[in-house]
Amino acid sequence: MKFLTLPALALLSCSAIAAPQSADANAAIQELRQAVTFADAAIRDVQAQEAVNQLHAAIAEADLTIAIASAADAIRDVQGQEAVGMLAAAIANADLNIAFVEAQVAINQVGDDQLLNELSETLANADDARANDMIMAVVSERPMLAAAVQDRALGAGINEALVANALTAGFGEAAATAAGK
């Protein structure tokens, strides 16, 4: 029969105690690994959510930039349209002034009978605006022909109210011209 020596007995005792502690340590290590894996997954989820949030913010910023650019384009378009409108109005005004000057030049170069005959021919083919301008120009230059101008205009089929307004405007222009304005 063999007897165990005291050092062998101590070694067996330590082994018996260490075995359960070793199993606990392995379980703890396994739990720690699982916790680290879970923490890594949670960190990746948080990082992914942050990336999604940053992407949403970038998209919102891009949408805002596009909206601002579209607004700027719309403003430029409106400003361009306003400029075109102002230019068209200026051209129309210049055309009217040119027609008025041409009418005055023509009026100054002809006698009364010739002026009335040319007025009759012009009124026969004129629209209301042109007829108004011609009647007003003749009366402003030669107010003494107002009755003859009225007869010719009505004879050409021009609206009576238009003729009356044009005559009145012509007299107003004649008075302003006489006053030096």
mmCIF file with all atom_site columns, C-alpha atoms in Angstrom:
data_model
loop_
_atom_site.group_PDB
_atom_site.id
_atom_site.type_symbol
_atom_site.label_atom_id
_atom_site.label_alt_id
_atom_site.label_comp_id
_atom_site.label_asym_id
_atom_site.label_entity_id
_atom_site.label_seq_id
_atom_site.pdbx_PDB_ins_code
_atom_site.Cartn_x
_atom_site.Cartn_y
_atom_site.Cartn_z
_atom_site.occupancy
_atom_site.B_iso_or_equiv
_atom_site.pdbx_formal_charge
_atom_site.auth_seq_id
_atom_site.auth_comp_id
_atom_site.auth_asym_id
_atom_site.auth_atom_id
_atom_site.pdbx_PDB_model_num
ATOM 1   C CA . MET A 1 1   ? 0.000   0.000   0.000   1.00 0.00 ? 1   MET A CA 1
ATOM 2   C CA . LYS A 1 2   ? 1.243   3.286   -0.830  1.00 0.00 ? 2   LYS A CA 1
ATOM 3   C CA . PHE A 1 3   ? 0.835   6.277   1.277   1.00 0.00 ? 3   PHE A CA 1
ATOM 4   C CA . LEU A 1 4   ? 0.586   9.728   0.032   1.00 0.00 ? 4   LEU A CA 1
ATOM 5   C CA . THR A 1 5   ? 3.130   12.091  1.186   1.00 0.00 ? 5   THR A CA 1
ATOM 6   C CA . LEU A 1 6   ? 2.203   15.394  2.599   1.00 0.00 ? 6   LEU A CA 1
ATOM 7   C CA . PRO A 1 7   ? 3.366   17.323  -0.443  1.00 0.00 ? 7   PRO A CA 1
ATOM 8   C CA . ALA A 1 8   ? 1.417   14.997  -2.733  1.00 0.00 ? 8   ALA A CA 1
ATOM 9   C CA . LEU A 1 9   ? -1.663  15.422  -0.606  1.00 0.00 ? 9   LEU A CA 1
ATOM 10  C CA . ALA A 1 10  ? -1.298  19.190  -0.774  1.00 0.00 ? 10  ALA A CA 1
ATOM 11  C CA . LEU A 1 11  ? -0.944  18.992  -4.523  1.00 0.00 ? 11  LEU A CA 1
ATOM 12  C CA . LEU A 1 12  ? -4.088  16.886  -4.820  1.00 0.00 ? 12  LEU A CA 1
ATOM 13  C CA . SER A 1 13  ? -5.925  19.294  -2.585  1.00 0.00 ? 13  SER A CA 1
ATOM 14  C CA . CYS A 1 14  ? -4.886  22.278  -4.730  1.00 0.00 ? 14  CYS A CA 1
ATOM 15  C CA . SER A 1 15  ? -5.891  20.438  -7.898  1.00 0.00 ? 15  SER A CA 1
ATOM 16  C CA . ALA A 1 16  ? -9.301  19.668  -6.442  1.00 0.00 ? 16  ALA A CA 1
ATOM 17  C CA . ILE A 1 17  ? -9.779  23.311  -5.501  1.00 0.00 ? 17  ILE A CA 1
ATOM 18  C CA . ALA A 1 18  ? -8.351  24.634  -8.788  1.00 0.00 ? 18  ALA A CA 1
ATOM 19  C CA . ALA A 1 19  ? -10.601 22.499  -10.988 1.00 0.00 ? 19  ALA A CA 1
ATOM 20  C CA . PRO A 1 20  ? -13.840 24.281  -10.007 1.00 0.00 ? 20  PRO A CA 1
ATOM 21  C CA . GLN A 1 21  ? -12.079 27.633  -10.073 1.00 0.00 ? 21  GLN A CA 1
ATOM 22  C CA . SER A 1 22  ? -10.777 26.870  -13.559 1.00 0.00 ? 22  SER A CA 1
ATOM 23  C CA . ALA A 1 23  ? -14.293 26.031  -14.741 1.00 0.00 ? 23  ALA A CA 1
ATOM 24  C CA . ASP A 1 24  ? -15.576 29.292  -13.236 1.00 0.00 ? 24  ASP A CA 1
ATOM 25  C CA . ALA A 1 25  ? -12.761 31.199  -14.940 1.00 0.00 ? 25  ALA A CA 1
ATOM 26  C CA . ASN A 1 26  ? -13.573 29.607  -18.300 1.00 0.00 ? 26  ASN A CA 1
ATOM 27  C CA . ALA A 1 27  ? -17.252 30.489  -17.867 1.00 0.00 ? 27  ALA A CA 1
ATOM 28  C CA . ALA A 1 28  ? -16.298 34.035  -16.896 1.00 0.00 ? 28  ALA A CA 1
ATOM 29  C CA . ILE A 1 29  ? -14.033 34.313  -19.928 1.00 0.00 ? 29  ILE A CA 1
ATOM 30  C CA . GLN A 1 30  ? -16.849 33.011  -22.131 1.00 0.00 ? 30  GLN A CA 1
ATOM 31  C CA . GLU A 1 31  ? -19.299 35.541  -20.643 1.00 0.00 ? 31  GLU A CA 1
ATOM 32  C CA . LEU A 1 32  ? -16.718 38.282  -21.090 1.00 0.00 ? 32  LEU A CA 1
ATOM 33  C CA . ARG A 1 33  ? -16.261 37.325  -24.741 1.00 0.00 ? 33  ARG A CA 1
ATOM 34  C CA . GLN A 1 34  ? -20.040 37.369  -25.262 1.00 0.00 ? 34  GLN A CA 1
ATOM 35  C CA . ALA A 1 35  ? -20.265 40.765  -23.568 1.00 0.00 ? 35  ALA A CA 1
ATOM 36  C CA . VAL A 1 36  ? -17.464 42.118  -25.782 1.00 0.00 ? 36  VAL A CA 1
ATOM 37  C CA . THR A 1 37  ? -19.191 40.696  -28.882 1.00 0.00 ? 37  THR A CA 1
ATOM 38  C CA . PHE A 1 38  ? -22.494 42.273  -27.783 1.00 0.00 ? 38  PHE A CA 1
ATOM 39  C CA . ALA A 1 39  ? -20.724 45.582  -27.092 1.00 0.00 ? 39  ALA A CA 1
ATOM 40  C CA . ASP A 1 40  ? -19.067 45.468  -30.535 1.00 0.00 ? 40  ASP A CA 1
ATOM 41  C CA . ALA A 1 41  ? -22.454 44.822  -32.153 1.00 0.00 ? 41  ALA A CA 1
ATOM 42  C CA . ALA A 1 42  ? -24.015 47.674  -30.169 1.00 0.00 ? 42  ALA A CA 1
ATOM 43  C CA . ILE A 1 43  ? -21.175 50.003  -31.175 1.00 0.00 ? 43  ILE A CA 1
ATOM 44  C CA . ARG A 1 44  ? -21.607 49.028  -34.825 1.00 0.00 ? 44  ARG A CA 1
ATOM 45  C CA . ASP A 1 45  ? -25.366 49.646  -34.529 1.00 0.00 ? 45  ASP A CA 1
ATOM 46  C CA . VAL A 1 46  ? -24.740 53.080  -33.009 1.00 0.00 ? 46  VAL A CA 1
ATOM 47  C CA . GLN A 1 47  ? -22.150 53.876  -35.680 1.00 0.00 ? 47  GLN A CA 1
ATOM 48  C CA . ALA A 1 48  ? -24.539 52.711  -38.401 1.00 0.00 ? 48  ALA A CA 1
ATOM 49  C CA . GLN A 1 49  ? -27.324 54.881  -36.946 1.00 0.00 ? 49  GLN A CA 1
ATOM 50  C CA . GLU A 1 50  ? -24.938 57.847  -36.784 1.00 0.00 ? 50  GLU A CA 1
ATOM 51  C CA . ALA A 1 51  ? -24.013 57.218  -40.419 1.00 0.00 ? 51  ALA A CA 1
ATOM 52  C CA . VAL A 1 52  ? -27.711 57.090  -41.348 1.00 0.00 ? 52  VAL A CA 1
ATOM 53  C CA . ASN A 1 53  ? -28.333 60.313  -39.406 1.00 0.00 ? 53  ASN A CA 1
ATOM 54  C CA . GLN A 1 54  ? -25.388 61.989  -41.139 1.00 0.00 ? 54  GLN A CA 1
ATOM 55  C CA . LEU A 1 55  ? -26.699 60.784  -44.487 1.00 0.00 ? 55  LEU A CA 1
ATOM 56  C CA . HIS A 1 56  ? -30.158 62.217  -43.714 1.00 0.00 ? 56  HIS A CA 1
ATOM 57  C CA . ALA A 1 57  ? -28.548 65.511  -42.683 1.00 0.00 ? 57  ALA A CA 1
ATOM 58  C CA . ALA A 1 58  ? -26.484 65.593  -45.891 1.00 0.00 ? 58  ALA A CA 1
ATOM 59  C CA . ILE A 1 59  ? -29.590 64.894  -47.988 1.00 0.00 ? 59  ILE A CA 1
ATOM 60  C CA . ALA A 1 60  ? -31.509 67.638  -46.172 1.00 0.00 ? 60  ALA A CA 1
ATOM 61  C CA . GLU A 1 61  ? -28.622 70.042  -46.748 1.00 0.00 ? 61  GLU A CA 1
ATOM 62  C CA . ALA A 1 62  ? -28.505 69.105  -50.442 1.00 0.00 ? 62  ALA A CA 1
ATOM 63  C CA . ASP A 1 63  ? -32.282 69.613  -50.717 1.00 0.00 ? 63  ASP A CA 1
ATOM 64  C CA . LEU A 1 64  ? -31.920 73.033  -49.094 1.00 0.00 ? 64  LEU A CA 1
ATOM 65  C CA . THR A 1 65  ? -29.095 73.945  -51.472 1.00 0.00 ? 65  THR A CA 1
ATOM 66  C CA . ILE A 1 66  ? -31.207 72.865  -54.453 1.00 0.00 ? 66  ILE A CA 1
ATOM 67  C CA . ALA A 1 67  ? -34.188 74.857  -53.153 1.00 0.00 ? 67  ALA A CA 1
ATOM 68  C CA . ILE A 1 68  ? -32.012 77.952  -52.710 1.00 0.00 ? 68  ILE A CA 1
ATOM 69  C CA . ALA A 1 69  ? -30.554 77.531  -56.194 1.00 0.00 ? 69  ALA A CA 1
ATOM 70  C CA . SER A 1 70  ? -34.052 77.094  -57.643 1.00 0.00 ? 70  SER A CA 1
ATOM 71  C CA . ALA A 1 71  ? -35.225 80.205  -55.812 1.00 0.00 ? 71  ALA A CA 1
ATOM 72  C CA . ALA A 1 72  ? -32.248 82.143  -57.147 1.00 0.00 ? 72  ALA A CA 1
ATOM 73  C CA . ASP A 1 73  ? -33.052 80.940  -60.680 1.00 0.00 ? 73  ASP A CA 1
ATOM 74  C CA . ALA A 1 74  ? -36.692 81.930  -60.236 1.00 0.00 ? 74  ALA A CA 1
ATOM 75  C CA . ILE A 1 75  ? -35.652 85.376  -59.005 1.00 0.00 ? 75  ILE A CA 1
ATOM 76  C CA . ARG A 1 76  ? -33.339 85.801  -61.996 1.00 0.00 ? 76  ARG A CA 1
ATOM 77  C CA . ASP A 1 77  ? -36.148 84.668  -64.321 1.00 0.00 ? 77  ASP A CA 1
ATOM 78  C CA . VAL A 1 78  ? -38.571 87.177  -62.789 1.00 0.00 ? 78  VAL A CA 1
ATOM 79  C CA . GLN A 1 79  ? -35.975 89.925  -62.963 1.00 0.00 ? 79  GLN A CA 1
ATOM 80  C CA . GLY A 1 80  ? -35.277 88.992  -66.570 1.00 0.00 ? 80  GLY A CA 1
ATOM 81  C CA . GLN A 1 81  ? -38.978 89.044  -67.386 1.00 0.00 ? 81  GLN A CA 1
ATOM 82  C CA . GLU A 1 82  ? -39.352 92.423  -65.680 1.00 0.00 ? 82  GLU A CA 1
ATOM 83  C CA . ALA A 1 83  ? -36.398 93.748  -67.666 1.00 0.00 ? 83  ALA A CA 1
ATOM 84  C CA . VAL A 1 84  ? -37.899 92.424  -70.902 1.00 0.00 ? 84  VAL A CA 1
ATOM 85  C CA . GLY A 1 85  ? -41.243 93.993  -69.973 1.00 0.00 ? 85  GLY A CA 1
ATOM 86  C CA . MET A 1 86  ? -39.609 97.336  -69.216 1.00 0.00 ? 86  MET A CA 1
ATOM 87  C CA . LEU A 1 87  ? -37.655 97.143  -72.461 1.00 0.00 ? 87  LEU A CA 1
ATOM 88  C CA . ALA A 1 88  ? -40.816 96.343  -74.422 1.00 0.00 ? 88  ALA A CA 1
ATOM 89  C CA . ALA A 1 89  ? -42.600 99.282  -72.770 1.00 0.00 ? 89  ALA A CA 1
ATOM 90  C CA . ALA A 1 90  ? -39.676 101.576 -73.576 1.00 0.00 ? 90  ALA A CA 1
ATOM 91  C CA . ILE A 1 91  ? -39.682 100.395 -77.194 1.00 0.00 ? 91  ILE A CA 1
ATOM 92  C CA . ALA A 1 92  ? -43.440 100.930 -77.459 1.00 0.00 ? 92  ALA A CA 1
ATOM 93  C CA . ASN A 1 93  ? -43.064 104.398 -75.962 1.00 0.00 ? 93  ASN A CA 1
ATOM 94  C CA . ALA A 1 94  ? -40.228 105.181 -78.374 1.00 0.00 ? 94  ALA A CA 1
ATOM 95  C CA . ASP A 1 95  ? -42.330 103.935 -81.303 1.00 0.00 ? 95  ASP A CA 1
ATOM 96  C CA . LEU A 1 96  ? -45.197 106.154 -80.180 1.00 0.00 ? 96  LEU A CA 1
ATOM 97  C CA . ASN A 1 97  ? -42.897 109.155 -79.856 1.00 0.00 ? 97  ASN A CA 1
ATOM 98  C CA . ILE A 1 98  ? -41.404 108.486 -83.287 1.00 0.00 ? 98  ILE A CA 1
ATOM 99  C CA . ALA A 1 99  ? -44.881 108.240 -84.816 1.00 0.00 ? 99  ALA A CA 1
ATOM 100 C CA . PHE A 1 100 ? -45.893 111.459 -83.093 1.00 0.00 ? 100 PHE A CA 1
ATOM 101 C CA . VAL A 1 101 ? -42.773 113.275 -84.335 1.00 0.00 ? 101 VAL A CA 1
ATOM 102 C CA . GLU A 1 102 ? -43.271 111.933 -87.857 1.00 0.00 ? 102 GLU A CA 1
ATOM 103 C CA . ALA A 1 103 ? -46.874 113.092 -87.765 1.00 0.00 ? 103 ALA A CA 1
ATOM 104 C CA . GLN A 1 104 ? -45.826 116.542 -86.602 1.00 0.00 ? 104 GLN A CA 1
ATOM 105 C CA . VAL A 1 105 ? -43.156 116.772 -89.303 1.00 0.00 ? 105 VAL A CA 1
ATOM 106 C CA . ALA A 1 106 ? -45.692 115.726 -91.926 1.00 0.00 ? 106 ALA A CA 1
ATOM 107 C CA . ILE A 1 107 ? -48.209 118.209 -90.565 1.00 0.00 ? 107 ILE A CA 1
ATOM 108 C CA . ASN A 1 108 ? -45.751 121.084 -90.639 1.00 0.00 ? 108 ASN A CA 1
ATOM 109 C CA . GLN A 1 109 ? -44.789 120.401 -94.260 1.00 0.00 ? 109 GLN A CA 1
ATOM 110 C CA . VAL A 1 110 ? -48.244 120.390 -95.850 1.00 0.00 ? 110 VAL A CA 1
ATOM 111 C CA . GLY A 1 111 ? -51.099 122.814 -96.371 1.00 0.00 ? 111 GLY A CA 1
ATOM 112 C CA . ASP A 1 112 ? -54.466 122.539 -94.624 1.00 0.00 ? 112 ASP A CA 1
ATOM 113 C CA . ASP A 1 113 ? -56.301 120.817 -97.501 1.00 0.00 ? 113 ASP A CA 1
ATOM 114 C CA . GLN A 1 114 ? -53.487 118.374 -98.155 1.00 0.00 ? 114 GLN A CA 1
ATOM 115 C CA . LEU A 1 115 ? -53.235 117.678 -94.407 1.00 0.00 ? 115 LEU A CA 1
ATOM 116 C CA . LEU A 1 116 ? -56.949 116.911 -94.156 1.00 0.00 ? 116 LEU A CA 1
ATOM 117 C CA . ASN A 1 117 ? -56.821 114.649 -97.253 1.00 0.00 ? 117 ASN A CA 1
ATOM 118 C CA . GLU A 1 118 ? -53.855 112.695 -95.878 1.00 0.00 ? 118 GLU A CA 1
ATOM 119 C CA . LEU A 1 119 ? -55.596 112.455 -92.505 1.00 0.00 ? 119 LEU A CA 1
ATOM 120 C CA . SER A 1 120 ? -58.672 110.979 -94.206 1.00 0.00 ? 120 SER A CA 1
ATOM 121 C CA . GLU A 1 121 ? -56.540 108.379 -96.008 1.00 0.00 ? 121 GLU A CA 1
ATOM 122 C CA . THR A 1 122 ? -54.680 107.485 -92.816 1.00 0.00 ? 122 THR A CA 1
ATOM 123 C CA . LEU A 1 123 ? -57.856 107.210 -90.735 1.00 0.00 ? 123 LEU A CA 1
ATOM 124 C CA . ALA A 1 124 ? -59.432 104.870 -93.287 1.00 0.00 ? 124 ALA A CA 1
ATOM 125 C CA . ASN A 1 125 ? -56.808 102.198 -92.492 1.00 0.00 ? 125 ASN A CA 1
ATOM 126 C CA . ALA A 1 126 ? -55.918 103.093 -88.892 1.00 0.00 ? 126 ALA A CA 1
ATOM 127 C CA . ASP A 1 127 ? -56.664 101.202 -85.703 1.00 0.00 ? 127 ASP A CA 1
ATOM 128 C CA . ASP A 1 128 ? -58.053 103.129 -82.734 1.00 0.00 ? 128 ASP A CA 1
ATOM 129 C CA . ALA A 1 129 ? -54.648 103.919 -81.208 1.00 0.00 ? 129 ALA A CA 1
ATOM 130 C CA . ARG A 1 130 ? -53.228 105.229 -84.485 1.00 0.00 ? 130 ARG A CA 1
ATOM 131 C CA . ALA A 1 131 ? -56.416 107.198 -85.213 1.00 0.00 ? 131 ALA A CA 1
ATOM 132 C CA . ASN A 1 132 ? -56.276 108.749 -81.738 1.00 0.00 ? 132 ASN A CA 1
ATOM 133 C CA . ASP A 1 133 ? -52.635 109.763 -82.253 1.00 0.00 ? 133 ASP A CA 1
ATOM 134 C CA . MET A 1 134 ? -53.267 111.244 -85.697 1.00 0.00 ? 134 MET A CA 1
ATOM 135 C CA . ILE A 1 135 ? -56.338 113.258 -84.636 1.00 0.00 ? 135 ILE A CA 1
ATOM 136 C CA . MET A 1 136 ? -54.533 114.523 -81.545 1.00 0.00 ? 136 MET A CA 1
ATOM 137 C CA . ALA A 1 137 ? -51.427 115.485 -83.568 1.00 0.00 ? 137 ALA A CA 1
ATOM 138 C CA . VAL A 1 138 ? -53.366 117.427 -86.219 1.00 0.00 ? 138 VAL A CA 1
ATOM 139 C CA . VAL A 1 139 ? -55.490 119.310 -83.672 1.00 0.00 ? 139 VAL A CA 1
ATOM 140 C CA . SER A 1 140 ? -52.481 120.116 -81.445 1.00 0.00 ? 140 SER A CA 1
ATOM 141 C CA . GLU A 1 141 ? -50.617 121.606 -84.428 1.00 0.00 ? 141 GLU A CA 1
ATOM 142 C CA . ARG A 1 142 ? -53.585 123.289 -86.102 1.00 0.00 ? 142 ARG A CA 1
ATOM 143 C CA . PRO A 1 143 ? -56.418 123.794 -83.604 1.00 0.00 ? 143 PRO A CA 1
ATOM 144 C CA . MET A 1 144 ? -58.381 125.823 -86.160 1.00 0.00 ? 144 MET A CA 1
ATOM 145 C CA . LEU A 1 145 ? -58.890 122.598 -88.197 1.00 0.00 ? 145 LEU A CA 1
ATOM 146 C CA . ALA A 1 146 ? -60.609 120.771 -85.283 1.00 0.00 ? 146 ALA A CA 1
ATOM 147 C CA . ALA A 1 147 ? -64.092 120.873 -86.838 1.00 0.00 ? 147 ALA A CA 1
ATOM 148 C CA . ALA A 1 148 ? -62.803 119.583 -90.202 1.00 0.00 ? 148 ALA A CA 1
ATOM 149 C CA . VAL A 1 149 ? -60.743 116.883 -88.425 1.00 0.00 ? 149 VAL A CA 1
ATOM 150 C CA . GLN A 1 150 ? -63.843 115.803 -86.510 1.00 0.00 ? 150 GLN A CA 1
ATOM 151 C CA . ASP A 1 151 ? -65.883 115.574 -89.726 1.00 0.00 ? 151 ASP A CA 1
ATOM 152 C CA . ARG A 1 152 ? -63.182 113.535 -91.501 1.00 0.00 ? 152 ARG A CA 1
ATOM 153 C CA . ALA A 1 153 ? -62.709 111.181 -88.517 1.00 0.00 ? 153 ALA A CA 1
ATOM 154 C CA . LEU A 1 154 ? -66.423 110.513 -88.115 1.00 0.00 ? 154 LEU A CA 1
ATOM 155 C CA . GLY A 1 155 ? -66.695 110.102 -91.890 1.00 0.00 ? 155 GLY A CA 1
ATOM 156 C CA . ALA A 1 156 ? -63.949 107.437 -91.717 1.00 0.00 ? 156 ALA A CA 1
ATOM 157 C CA . GLY A 1 157 ? -66.055 105.505 -89.187 1.00 0.00 ? 157 GLY A CA 1
ATOM 158 C CA . ILE A 1 158 ? -63.979 106.291 -86.105 1.00 0.00 ? 158 ILE A CA 1
ATOM 159 C CA . ASN A 1 159 ? -65.853 105.949 -82.795 1.00 0.00 ? 159 ASN A CA 1
ATOM 160 C CA . GLU A 1 160 ? -67.419 109.262 -81.752 1.00 0.00 ? 160 GLU A CA 1
ATOM 161 C CA . ALA A 1 161 ? -66.145 109.013 -78.144 1.00 0.00 ? 161 ALA A CA 1
ATOM 162 C CA . LEU A 1 162 ? -62.609 108.319 -79.384 1.00 0.00 ? 162 LEU A CA 1
ATOM 163 C CA . VAL A 1 163 ? -62.797 111.333 -81.692 1.00 0.00 ? 163 VAL A CA 1
ATOM 164 C CA . ALA A 1 164 ? -64.018 113.557 -78.844 1.00 0.00 ? 164 ALA A CA 1
ATOM 165 C CA . ASN A 1 165 ? -61.219 112.362 -76.530 1.00 0.00 ? 165 ASN A CA 1
ATOM 166 C CA . ALA A 1 166 ? -58.577 112.805 -79.235 1.00 0.00 ? 166 ALA A CA 1
ATOM 167 C CA . LEU A 1 167 ? -59.816 116.331 -80.008 1.00 0.00 ? 167 LEU A CA 1
ATOM 168 C CA . THR A 1 168 ? -59.733 117.235 -76.301 1.00 0.00 ? 168 THR A CA 1
ATOM 169 C CA . ALA A 1 169 ? -56.225 115.813 -75.939 1.00 0.00 ? 169 ALA A CA 1
ATOM 170 C CA . GLY A 1 170 ? -55.148 117.689 -79.070 1.00 0.00 ? 170 GLY A CA 1
ATOM 171 C CA . PHE A 1 171 ? -56.455 120.970 -77.653 1.00 0.00 ? 171 PHE A CA 1
ATOM 172 C CA . GLY A 1 172 ? -54.579 120.201 -74.410 1.00 0.00 ? 172 GLY A CA 1
ATOM 173 C CA . GLU A 1 173 ? -51.371 119.634 -76.351 1.00 0.00 ? 173 GLU A CA 1
ATOM 174 C CA . ALA A 1 174 ? -51.936 122.838 -78.326 1.00 0.00 ? 174 ALA A CA 1
ATOM 175 C CA . ALA A 1 175 ? -52.374 124.804 -75.093 1.00 0.00 ? 175 ALA A CA 1
ATOM 176 C CA . ALA A 1 176 ? -49.240 123.245 -73.623 1.00 0.00 ? 176 ALA A CA 1
ATOM 177 C CA . THR A 1 177 ? -47.290 124.022 -76.795 1.00 0.00 ? 177 THR A CA 1
ATOM 178 C CA . ALA A 1 178 ? -48.547 127.600 -76.767 1.00 0.00 ? 178 ALA A CA 1
ATOM 179 C CA . ALA A 1 179 ? -47.528 127.908 -73.113 1.00 0.00 ? 179 ALA A CA 1
ATOM 180 C CA . GLY A 1 180 ? -44.050 126.662 -74.006 1.00 0.00 ? 180 GLY A CA 1
ATOM 181 C CA . LYS A 1 181 ? -44.224 123.310 -72.203 1.00 0.00 ? 181 LYS A CA 1
#
